[in-house]
PDB file of C-alpha atoms in Angstrom:
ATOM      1  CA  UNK W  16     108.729  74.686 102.161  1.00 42.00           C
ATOM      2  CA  UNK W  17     106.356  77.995 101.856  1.00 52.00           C
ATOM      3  CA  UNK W  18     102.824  77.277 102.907  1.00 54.00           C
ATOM      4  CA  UNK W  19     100.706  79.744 100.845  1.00 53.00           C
ATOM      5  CA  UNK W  20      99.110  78.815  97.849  1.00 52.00           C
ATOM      6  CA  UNK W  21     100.400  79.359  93.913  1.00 57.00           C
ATOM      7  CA  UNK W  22      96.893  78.762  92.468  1.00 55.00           C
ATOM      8  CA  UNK W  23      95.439  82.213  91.458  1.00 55.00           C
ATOM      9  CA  UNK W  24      91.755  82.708  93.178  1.00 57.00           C
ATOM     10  CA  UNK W  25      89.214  82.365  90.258  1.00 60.00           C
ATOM     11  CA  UNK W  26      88.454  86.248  88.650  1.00 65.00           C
ATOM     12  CA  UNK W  27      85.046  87.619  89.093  1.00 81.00           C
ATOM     13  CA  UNK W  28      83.029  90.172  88.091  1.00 85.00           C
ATOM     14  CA  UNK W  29      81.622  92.069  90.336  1.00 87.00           C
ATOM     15  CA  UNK W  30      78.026  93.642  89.058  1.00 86.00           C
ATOM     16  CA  UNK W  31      76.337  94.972  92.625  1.00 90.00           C
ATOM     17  CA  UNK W  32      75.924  98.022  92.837  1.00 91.00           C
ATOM     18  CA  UNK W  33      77.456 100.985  94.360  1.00 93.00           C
ATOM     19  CA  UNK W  34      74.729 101.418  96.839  1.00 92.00           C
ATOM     20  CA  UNK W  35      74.806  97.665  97.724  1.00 93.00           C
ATOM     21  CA  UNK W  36      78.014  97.193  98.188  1.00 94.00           C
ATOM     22  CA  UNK W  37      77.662 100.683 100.484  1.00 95.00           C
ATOM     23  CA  UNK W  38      75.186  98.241 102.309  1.00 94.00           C
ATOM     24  CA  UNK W  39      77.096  95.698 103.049  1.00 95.00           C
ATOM     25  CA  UNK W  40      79.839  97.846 104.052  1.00 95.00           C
ATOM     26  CA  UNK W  41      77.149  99.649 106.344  1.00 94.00           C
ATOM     27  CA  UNK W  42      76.057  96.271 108.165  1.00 93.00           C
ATOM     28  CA  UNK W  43      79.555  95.317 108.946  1.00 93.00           C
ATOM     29  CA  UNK W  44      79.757  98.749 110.701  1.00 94.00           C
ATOM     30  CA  UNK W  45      76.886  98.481 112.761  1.00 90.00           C
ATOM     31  CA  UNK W  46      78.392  95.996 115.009  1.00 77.00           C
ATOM     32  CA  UNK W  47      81.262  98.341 116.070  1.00 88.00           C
ATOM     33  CA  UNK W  48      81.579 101.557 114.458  1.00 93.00           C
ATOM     34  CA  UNK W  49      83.684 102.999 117.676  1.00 93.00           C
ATOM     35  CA  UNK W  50      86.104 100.979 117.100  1.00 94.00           C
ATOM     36  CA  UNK W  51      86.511 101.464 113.372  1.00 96.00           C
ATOM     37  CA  UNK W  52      86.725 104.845 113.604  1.00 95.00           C
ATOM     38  CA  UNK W  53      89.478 104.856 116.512  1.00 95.00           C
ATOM     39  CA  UNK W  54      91.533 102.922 114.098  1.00 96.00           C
ATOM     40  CA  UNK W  55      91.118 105.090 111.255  1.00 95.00           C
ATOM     41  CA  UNK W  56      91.867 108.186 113.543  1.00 94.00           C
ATOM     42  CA  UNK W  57      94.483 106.797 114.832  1.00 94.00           C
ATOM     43  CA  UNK W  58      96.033 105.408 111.318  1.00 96.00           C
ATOM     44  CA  UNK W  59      95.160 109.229 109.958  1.00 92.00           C
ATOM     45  CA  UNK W  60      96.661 111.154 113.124  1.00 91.00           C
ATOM     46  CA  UNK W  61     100.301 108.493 112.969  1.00 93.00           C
ATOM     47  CA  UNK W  62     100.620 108.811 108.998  1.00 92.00           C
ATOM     48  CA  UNK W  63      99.739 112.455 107.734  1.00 88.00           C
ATOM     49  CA  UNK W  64     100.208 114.482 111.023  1.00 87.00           C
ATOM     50  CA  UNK W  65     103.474 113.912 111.705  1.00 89.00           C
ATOM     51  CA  UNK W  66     104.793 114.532 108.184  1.00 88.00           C
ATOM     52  CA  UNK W  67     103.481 118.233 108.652  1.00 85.00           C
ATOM     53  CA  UNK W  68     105.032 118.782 112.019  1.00 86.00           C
ATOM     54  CA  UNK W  69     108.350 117.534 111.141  1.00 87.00           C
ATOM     55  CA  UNK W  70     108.203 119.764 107.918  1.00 84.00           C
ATOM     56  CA  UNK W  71     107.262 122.739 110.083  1.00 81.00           C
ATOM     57  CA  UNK W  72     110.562 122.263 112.548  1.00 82.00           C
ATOM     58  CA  UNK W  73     112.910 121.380 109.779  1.00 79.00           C
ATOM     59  CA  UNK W  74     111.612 122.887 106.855  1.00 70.00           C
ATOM     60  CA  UNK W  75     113.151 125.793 104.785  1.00 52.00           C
ATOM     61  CA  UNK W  76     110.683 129.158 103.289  1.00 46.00           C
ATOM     62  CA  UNK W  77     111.192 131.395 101.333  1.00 40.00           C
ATOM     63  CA  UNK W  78     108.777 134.503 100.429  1.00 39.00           C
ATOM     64  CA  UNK W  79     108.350 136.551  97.458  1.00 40.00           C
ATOM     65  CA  UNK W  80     107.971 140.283  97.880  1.00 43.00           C
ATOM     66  CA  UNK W  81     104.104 141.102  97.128  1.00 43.00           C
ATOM     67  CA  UNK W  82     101.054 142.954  98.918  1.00 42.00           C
ATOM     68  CA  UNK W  83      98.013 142.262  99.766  1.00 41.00           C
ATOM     69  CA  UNK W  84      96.384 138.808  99.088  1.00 40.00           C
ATOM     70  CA  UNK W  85      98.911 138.298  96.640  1.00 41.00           C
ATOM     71  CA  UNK W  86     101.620 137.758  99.561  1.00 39.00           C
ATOM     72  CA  UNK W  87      99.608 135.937 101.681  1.00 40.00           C
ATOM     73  CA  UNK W  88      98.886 133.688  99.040  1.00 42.00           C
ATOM     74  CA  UNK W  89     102.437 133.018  98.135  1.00 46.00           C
ATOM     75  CA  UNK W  90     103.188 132.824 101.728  1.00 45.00           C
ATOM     76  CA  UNK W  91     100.923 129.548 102.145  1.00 45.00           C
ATOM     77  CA  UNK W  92     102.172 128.164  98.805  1.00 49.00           C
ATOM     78  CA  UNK W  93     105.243 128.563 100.102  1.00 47.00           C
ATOM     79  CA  UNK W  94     104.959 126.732 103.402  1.00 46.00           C
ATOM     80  CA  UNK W  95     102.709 124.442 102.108  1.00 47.00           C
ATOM     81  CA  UNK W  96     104.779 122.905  99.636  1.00 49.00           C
ATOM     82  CA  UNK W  97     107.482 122.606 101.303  1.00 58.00           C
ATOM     83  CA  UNK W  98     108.995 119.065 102.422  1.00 73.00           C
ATOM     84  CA  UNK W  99     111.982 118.072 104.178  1.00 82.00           C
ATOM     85  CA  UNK W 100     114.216 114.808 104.465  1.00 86.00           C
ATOM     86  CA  UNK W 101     113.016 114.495 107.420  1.00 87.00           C
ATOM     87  CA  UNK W 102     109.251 114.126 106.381  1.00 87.00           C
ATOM     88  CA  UNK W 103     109.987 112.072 103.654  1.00 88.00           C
ATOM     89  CA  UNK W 104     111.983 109.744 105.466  1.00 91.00           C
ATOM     90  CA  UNK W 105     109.182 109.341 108.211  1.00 91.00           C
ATOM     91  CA  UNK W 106     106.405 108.231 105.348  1.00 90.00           C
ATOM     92  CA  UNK W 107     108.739 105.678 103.855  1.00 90.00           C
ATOM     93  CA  UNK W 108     109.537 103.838 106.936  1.00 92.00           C
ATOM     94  CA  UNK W 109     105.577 103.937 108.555  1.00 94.00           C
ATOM     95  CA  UNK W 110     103.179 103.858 105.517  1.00 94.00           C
ATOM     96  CA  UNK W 111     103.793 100.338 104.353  1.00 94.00           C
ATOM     97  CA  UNK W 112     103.546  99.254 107.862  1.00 96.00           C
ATOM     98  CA  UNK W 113     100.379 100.864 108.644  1.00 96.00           C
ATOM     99  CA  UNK W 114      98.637 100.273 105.741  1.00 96.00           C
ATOM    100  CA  UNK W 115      99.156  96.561 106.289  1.00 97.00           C
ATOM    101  CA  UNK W 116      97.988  96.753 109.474  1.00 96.00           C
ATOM    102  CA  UNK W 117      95.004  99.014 108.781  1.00 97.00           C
ATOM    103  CA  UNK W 118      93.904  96.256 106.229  1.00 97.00           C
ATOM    104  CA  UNK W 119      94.072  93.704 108.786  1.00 96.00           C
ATOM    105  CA  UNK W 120      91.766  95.565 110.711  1.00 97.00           C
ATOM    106  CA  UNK W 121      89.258  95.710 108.962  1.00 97.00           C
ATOM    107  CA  UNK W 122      89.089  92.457 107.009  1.00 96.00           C
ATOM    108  CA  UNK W 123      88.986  91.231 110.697  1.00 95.00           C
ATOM    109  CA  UNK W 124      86.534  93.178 111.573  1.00 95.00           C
ATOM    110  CA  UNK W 125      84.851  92.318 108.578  1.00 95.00           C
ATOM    111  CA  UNK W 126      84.526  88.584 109.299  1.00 92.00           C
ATOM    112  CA  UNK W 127      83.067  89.492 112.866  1.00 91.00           C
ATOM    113  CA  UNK W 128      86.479  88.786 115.034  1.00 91.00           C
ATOM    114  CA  UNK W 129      86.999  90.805 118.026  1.00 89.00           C
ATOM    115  CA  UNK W 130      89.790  93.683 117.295  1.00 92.00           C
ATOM    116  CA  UNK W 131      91.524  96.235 118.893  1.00 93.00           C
ATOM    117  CA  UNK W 132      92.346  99.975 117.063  1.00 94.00           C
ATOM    118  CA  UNK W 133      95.799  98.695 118.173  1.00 95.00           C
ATOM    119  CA  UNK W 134      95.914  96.368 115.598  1.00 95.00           C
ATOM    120  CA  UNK W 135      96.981  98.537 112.824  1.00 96.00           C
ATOM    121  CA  UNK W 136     100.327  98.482 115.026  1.00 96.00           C
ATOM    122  CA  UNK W 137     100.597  94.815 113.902  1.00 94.00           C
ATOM    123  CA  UNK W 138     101.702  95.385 110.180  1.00 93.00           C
ATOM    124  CA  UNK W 139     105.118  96.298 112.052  1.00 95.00           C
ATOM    125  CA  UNK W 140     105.834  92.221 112.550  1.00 93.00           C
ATOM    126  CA  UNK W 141     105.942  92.100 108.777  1.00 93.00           C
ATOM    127  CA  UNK W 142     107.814  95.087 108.691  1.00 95.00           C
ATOM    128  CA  UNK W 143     110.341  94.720 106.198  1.00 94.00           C
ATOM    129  CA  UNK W 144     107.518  93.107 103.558  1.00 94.00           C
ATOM    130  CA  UNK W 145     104.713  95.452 103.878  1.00 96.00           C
ATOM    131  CA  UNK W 146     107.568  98.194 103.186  1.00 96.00           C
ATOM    132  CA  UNK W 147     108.649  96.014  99.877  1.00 95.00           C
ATOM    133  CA  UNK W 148     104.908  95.599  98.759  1.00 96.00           C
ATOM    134  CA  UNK W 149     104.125  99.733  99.493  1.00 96.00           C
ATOM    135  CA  UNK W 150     107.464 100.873  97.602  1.00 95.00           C
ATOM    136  CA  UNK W 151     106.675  98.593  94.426  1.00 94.00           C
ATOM    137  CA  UNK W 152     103.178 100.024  94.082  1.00 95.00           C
ATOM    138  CA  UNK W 153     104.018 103.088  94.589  1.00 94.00           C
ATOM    139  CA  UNK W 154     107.061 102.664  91.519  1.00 93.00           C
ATOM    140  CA  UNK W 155     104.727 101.401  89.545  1.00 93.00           C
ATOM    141  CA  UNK W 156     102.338 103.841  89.725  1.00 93.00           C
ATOM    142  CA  UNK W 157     104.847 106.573  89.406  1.00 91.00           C
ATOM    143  CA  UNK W 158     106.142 104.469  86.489  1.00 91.00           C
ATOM    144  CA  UNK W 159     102.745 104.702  84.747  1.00 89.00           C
ATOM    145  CA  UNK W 160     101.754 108.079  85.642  1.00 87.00           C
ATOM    146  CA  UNK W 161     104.670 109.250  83.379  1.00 87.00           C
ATOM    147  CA  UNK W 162     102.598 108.159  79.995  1.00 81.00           C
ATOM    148  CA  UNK W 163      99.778 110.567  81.437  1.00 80.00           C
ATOM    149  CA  UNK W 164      97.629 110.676  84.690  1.00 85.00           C
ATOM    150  CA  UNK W 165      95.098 108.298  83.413  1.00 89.00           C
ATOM    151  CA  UNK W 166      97.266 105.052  83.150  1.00 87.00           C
ATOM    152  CA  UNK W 167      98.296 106.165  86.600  1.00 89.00           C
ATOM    153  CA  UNK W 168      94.767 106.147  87.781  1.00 92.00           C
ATOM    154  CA  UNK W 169      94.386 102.636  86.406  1.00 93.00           C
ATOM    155  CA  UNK W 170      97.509 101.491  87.742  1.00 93.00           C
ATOM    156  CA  UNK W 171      96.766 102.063  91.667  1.00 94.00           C
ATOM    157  CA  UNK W 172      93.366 100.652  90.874  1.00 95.00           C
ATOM    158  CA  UNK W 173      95.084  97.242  89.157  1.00 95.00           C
ATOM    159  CA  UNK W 174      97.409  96.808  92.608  1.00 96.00           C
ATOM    160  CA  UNK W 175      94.587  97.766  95.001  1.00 95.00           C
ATOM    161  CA  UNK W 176      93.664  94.633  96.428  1.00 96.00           C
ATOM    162  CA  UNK W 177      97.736  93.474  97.246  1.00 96.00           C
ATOM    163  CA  UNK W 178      97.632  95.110 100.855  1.00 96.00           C
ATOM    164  CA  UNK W 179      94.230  92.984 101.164  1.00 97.00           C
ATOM    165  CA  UNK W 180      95.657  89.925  99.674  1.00 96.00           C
ATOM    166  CA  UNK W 181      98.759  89.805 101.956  1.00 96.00           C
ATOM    167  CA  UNK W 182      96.799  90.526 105.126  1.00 95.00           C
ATOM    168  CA  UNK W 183      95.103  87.183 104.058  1.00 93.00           C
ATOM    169  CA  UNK W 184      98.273  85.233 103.871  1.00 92.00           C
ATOM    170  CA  UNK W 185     101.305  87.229 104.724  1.00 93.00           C
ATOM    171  CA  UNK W 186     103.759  84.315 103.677  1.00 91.00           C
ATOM    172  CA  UNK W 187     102.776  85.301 100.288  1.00 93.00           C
ATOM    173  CA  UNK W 188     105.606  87.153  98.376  1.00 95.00           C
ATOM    174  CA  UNK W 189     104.885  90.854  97.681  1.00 94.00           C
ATOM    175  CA  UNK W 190     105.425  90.227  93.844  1.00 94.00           C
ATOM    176  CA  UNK W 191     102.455  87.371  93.829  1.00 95.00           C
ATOM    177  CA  UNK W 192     100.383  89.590  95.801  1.00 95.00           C
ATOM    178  CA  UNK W 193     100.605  92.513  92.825  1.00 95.00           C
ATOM    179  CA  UNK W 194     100.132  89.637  90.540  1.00 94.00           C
ATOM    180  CA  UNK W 195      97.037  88.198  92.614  1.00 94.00           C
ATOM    181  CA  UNK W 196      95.438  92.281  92.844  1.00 95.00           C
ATOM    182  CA  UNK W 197      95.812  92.121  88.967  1.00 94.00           C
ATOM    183  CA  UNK W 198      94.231  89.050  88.470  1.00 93.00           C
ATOM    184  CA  UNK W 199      91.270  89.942  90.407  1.00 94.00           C
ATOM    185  CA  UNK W 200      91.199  93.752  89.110  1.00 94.00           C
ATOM    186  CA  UNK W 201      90.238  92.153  86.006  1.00 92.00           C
ATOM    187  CA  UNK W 202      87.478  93.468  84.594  1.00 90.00           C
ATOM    188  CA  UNK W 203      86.568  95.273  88.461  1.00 94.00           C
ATOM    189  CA  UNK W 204      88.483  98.284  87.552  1.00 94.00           C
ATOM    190  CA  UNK W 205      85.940 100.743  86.690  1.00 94.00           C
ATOM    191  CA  UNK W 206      83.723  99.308  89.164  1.00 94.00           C
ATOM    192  CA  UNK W 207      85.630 100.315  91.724  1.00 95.00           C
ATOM    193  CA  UNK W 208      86.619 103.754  90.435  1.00 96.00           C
ATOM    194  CA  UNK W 209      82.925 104.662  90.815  1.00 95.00           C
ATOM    195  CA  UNK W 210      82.494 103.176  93.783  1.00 96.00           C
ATOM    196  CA  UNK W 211      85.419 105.474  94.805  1.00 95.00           C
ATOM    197  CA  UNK W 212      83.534 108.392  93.210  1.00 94.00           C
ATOM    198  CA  UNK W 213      80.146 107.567  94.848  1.00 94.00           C
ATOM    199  CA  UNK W 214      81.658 109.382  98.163  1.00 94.00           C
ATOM    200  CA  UNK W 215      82.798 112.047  96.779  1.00 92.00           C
ATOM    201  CA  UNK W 216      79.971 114.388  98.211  1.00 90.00           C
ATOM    202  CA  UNK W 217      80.977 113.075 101.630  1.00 90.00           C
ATOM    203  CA  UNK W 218      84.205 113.673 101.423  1.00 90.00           C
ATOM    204  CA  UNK W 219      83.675 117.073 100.272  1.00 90.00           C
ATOM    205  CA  UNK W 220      81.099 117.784 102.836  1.00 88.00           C
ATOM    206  CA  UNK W 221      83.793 116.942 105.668  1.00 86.00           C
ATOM    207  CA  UNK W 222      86.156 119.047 104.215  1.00 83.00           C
ATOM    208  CA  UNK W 223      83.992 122.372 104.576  1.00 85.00           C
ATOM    209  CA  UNK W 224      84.864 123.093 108.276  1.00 82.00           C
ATOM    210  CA  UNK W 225      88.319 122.973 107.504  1.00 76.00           C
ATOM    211  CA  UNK W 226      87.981 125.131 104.281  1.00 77.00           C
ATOM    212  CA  UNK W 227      85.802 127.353 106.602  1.00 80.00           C
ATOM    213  CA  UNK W 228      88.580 128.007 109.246  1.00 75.00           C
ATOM    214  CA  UNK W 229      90.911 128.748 106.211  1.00 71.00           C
ATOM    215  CA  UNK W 230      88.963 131.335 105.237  1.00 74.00           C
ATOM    216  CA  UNK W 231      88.598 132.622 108.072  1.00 74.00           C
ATOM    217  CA  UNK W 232      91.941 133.034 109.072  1.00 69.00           C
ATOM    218  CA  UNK W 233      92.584 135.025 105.243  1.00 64.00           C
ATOM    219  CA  UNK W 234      95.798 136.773 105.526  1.00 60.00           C
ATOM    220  CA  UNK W 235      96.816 135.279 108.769  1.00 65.00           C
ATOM    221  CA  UNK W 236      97.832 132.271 107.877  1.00 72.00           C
ATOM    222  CA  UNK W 237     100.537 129.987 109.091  1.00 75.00           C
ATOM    223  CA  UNK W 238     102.108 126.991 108.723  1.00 75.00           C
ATOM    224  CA  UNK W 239     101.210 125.945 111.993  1.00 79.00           C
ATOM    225  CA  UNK W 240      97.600 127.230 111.670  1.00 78.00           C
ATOM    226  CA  UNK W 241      97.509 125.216 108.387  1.00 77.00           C
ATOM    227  CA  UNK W 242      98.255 122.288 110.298  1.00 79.00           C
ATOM    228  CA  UNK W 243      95.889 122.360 113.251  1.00 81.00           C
ATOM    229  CA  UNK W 244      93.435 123.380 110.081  1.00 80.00           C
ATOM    230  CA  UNK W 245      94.376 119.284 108.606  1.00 80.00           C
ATOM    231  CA  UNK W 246      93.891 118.279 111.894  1.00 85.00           C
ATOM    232  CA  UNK W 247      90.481 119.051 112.256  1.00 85.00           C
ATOM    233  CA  UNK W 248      89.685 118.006 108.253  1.00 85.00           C
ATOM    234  CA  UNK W 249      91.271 114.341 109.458  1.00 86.00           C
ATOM    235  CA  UNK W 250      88.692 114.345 112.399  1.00 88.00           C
ATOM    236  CA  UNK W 251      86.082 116.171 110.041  1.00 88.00           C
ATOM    237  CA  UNK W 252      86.638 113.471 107.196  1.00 90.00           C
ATOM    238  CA  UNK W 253      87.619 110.239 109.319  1.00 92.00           C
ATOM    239  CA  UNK W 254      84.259 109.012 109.425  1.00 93.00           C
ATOM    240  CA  UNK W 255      83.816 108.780 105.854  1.00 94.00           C
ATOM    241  CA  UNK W 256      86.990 107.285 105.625  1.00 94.00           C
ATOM    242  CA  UNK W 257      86.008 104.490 107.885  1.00 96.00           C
ATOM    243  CA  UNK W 258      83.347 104.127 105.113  1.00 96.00           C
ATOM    244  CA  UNK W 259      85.234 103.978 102.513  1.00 96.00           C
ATOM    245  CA  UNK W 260      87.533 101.193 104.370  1.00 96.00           C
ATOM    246  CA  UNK W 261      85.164  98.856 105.452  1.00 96.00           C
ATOM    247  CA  UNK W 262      83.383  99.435 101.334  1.00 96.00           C
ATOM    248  CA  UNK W 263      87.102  98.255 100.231  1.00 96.00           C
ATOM    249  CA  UNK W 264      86.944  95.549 102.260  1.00 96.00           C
ATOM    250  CA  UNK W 265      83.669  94.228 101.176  1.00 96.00           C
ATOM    251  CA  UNK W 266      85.034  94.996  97.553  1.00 96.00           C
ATOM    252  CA  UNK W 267      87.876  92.385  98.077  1.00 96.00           C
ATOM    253  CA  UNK W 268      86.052  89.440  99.625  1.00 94.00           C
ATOM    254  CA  UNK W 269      83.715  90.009  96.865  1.00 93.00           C
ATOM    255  CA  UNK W 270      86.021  89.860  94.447  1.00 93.00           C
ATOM    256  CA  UNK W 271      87.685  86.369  96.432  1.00 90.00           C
ATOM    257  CA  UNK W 272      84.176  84.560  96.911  1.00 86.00           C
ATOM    258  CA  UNK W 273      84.008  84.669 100.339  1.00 84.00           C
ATOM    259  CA  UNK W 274      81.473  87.259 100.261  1.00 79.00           C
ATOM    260  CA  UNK W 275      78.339  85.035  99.373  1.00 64.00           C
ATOM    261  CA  UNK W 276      74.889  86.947  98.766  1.00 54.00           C
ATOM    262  CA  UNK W 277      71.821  85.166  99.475  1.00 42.00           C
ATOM    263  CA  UNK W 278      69.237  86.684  97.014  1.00 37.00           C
ATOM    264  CA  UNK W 279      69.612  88.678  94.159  1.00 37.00           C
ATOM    265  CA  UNK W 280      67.712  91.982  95.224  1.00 40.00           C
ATOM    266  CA  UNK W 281      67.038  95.319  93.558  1.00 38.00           C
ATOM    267  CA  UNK W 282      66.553  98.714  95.907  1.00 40.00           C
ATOM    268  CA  UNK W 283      67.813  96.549  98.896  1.00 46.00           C
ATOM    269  CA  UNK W 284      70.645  94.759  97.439  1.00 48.00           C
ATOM    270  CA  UNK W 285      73.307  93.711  99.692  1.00 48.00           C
ATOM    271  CA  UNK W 286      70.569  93.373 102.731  1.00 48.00           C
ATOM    272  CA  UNK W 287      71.382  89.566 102.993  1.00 49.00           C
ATOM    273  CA  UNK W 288      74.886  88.148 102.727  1.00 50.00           C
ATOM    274  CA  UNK W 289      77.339  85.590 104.194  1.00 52.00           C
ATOM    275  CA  UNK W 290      80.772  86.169 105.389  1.00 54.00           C
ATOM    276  CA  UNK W 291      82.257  82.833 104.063  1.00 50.00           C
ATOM    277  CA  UNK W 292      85.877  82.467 105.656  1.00 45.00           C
TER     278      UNK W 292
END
């Protein structure tokens, strides 16, 4: 007999805004941004390094005959487009995995429980159905990008929450937690597209040192310089990343109720709220 529940949490709309829910996101870091970040570095470092490396032993490139900047340029087009078996391979058997377990973090940490970075590792015990749940979002947002980039947009925004929702109860099946993100995207999708936006000056901020060694390096680029070069924008852009995690998470358990505010504020809104679990 399955133990998880068939009866849909009720849909709400979520009207904070951006800068509260930012708030509330901001509180639950206080208490332990160190560890946060050490999972989101390490999540980064496991799940878009060593894509690049094995593309870089195993992968094939070809140049096109030009001077100048014009060579150099198709020289890094080149090498960085390129993408082996190998690679591919490597993100279809980890990403599901870690995701899961990243999501677990952080709703944990969320709720004030002691966690470890090492936790992320922990999506591995459900192996087989956090690889299920990643494959059919990622079909169906393929499957909707094809009518134009737009429904595609919506699409990853409608299944957001099913990572969240089977970290809460991972004897859910994957196809009831897609249903479930649905259900509570209702209404919440443009919400949380422009909360998604509202970091987009951080994110581009931590991307300038990169872009700054690029430039640097001009006509002397490599595919392994490239790739020290993403190293240091994951380090560069990790802390707004563990932002943007811990701003999902407070997204979700809005969206579920357990996130209970105790006033209605204006300029300080999200200053007072209760984790209900």
């Amino acid at each position: 007999m399955n133990n998880y529940s068939n009866t849909p949490p009720p849909n709400r709309i979520i009207t904070m805004s951006c800068s509260g829910i930012r708030n509330i996101a901001r509180q639950a870091l206080a208490r332990n941004w160190a560890n946060a970040l050490a999972a989101t570095l390490l999540y980064v470092m496991l799940v878009e390094v060593p894509p690049l490396v094995l593309d870089g032993l195993f992968g094939t490139v070809y140049y096109t005959d030009n001077s100048g900047m014009s060579m150099a340029m198709n020289q890094m087009n080149a090498e960085l487009s390129r993408s082996t078996p190998a690679s591919q391979l490597y993100s279809l058997l980890i990403v599901g995995a870690f995701t899961y377990g990243l999501a677990m973090f952080f709703i944990a940490m969320f709720r004030k429980q002691d966690v470890s970075p090492m936790k992320i590792f922990d999506g591995f015990q459900f192996f087989g159905k956090a690889l299920g749940l990643y494959l059919l979002i990622v079909l169906f947002v393929i499957l909707w990008s094809f009518l134009l980039i737009i429904p595609g947009i919506i699409a990853a925004l409608r299944y957001s929450q099913a990572f969240y929702i089977l970290a809460d109860d991972p004897q859910k099946p994957i196809l009831m937690c897609i249903n479930e993100s649905k259900y509570l995207m209702n209404g919440n999708k443009a919400t949380l597209f422009v909360l998604y936006l509202s970091f987009m000056g951080w994110i581009i901020l931590s991307c300038i040192p990169g872009g700054v060694v690029l430039a640097l390096l001009g006509m002397d680029i490599t595919y392994w310089s490239f790739v020290a070069c993403s190293v240091l924008v994951v380090i560069c852009v990790s802390p707004v990343t563990t932002y943007i995690n811990m701003t999902q998470v407070a997204f979700y358990e809005m969206l579920t109720g357990r996130l209970r505010l105790e006033a209605t504020l204006s300029d300080s809104e999200g200053e007072k709220w209760n984790d209900q679990n």
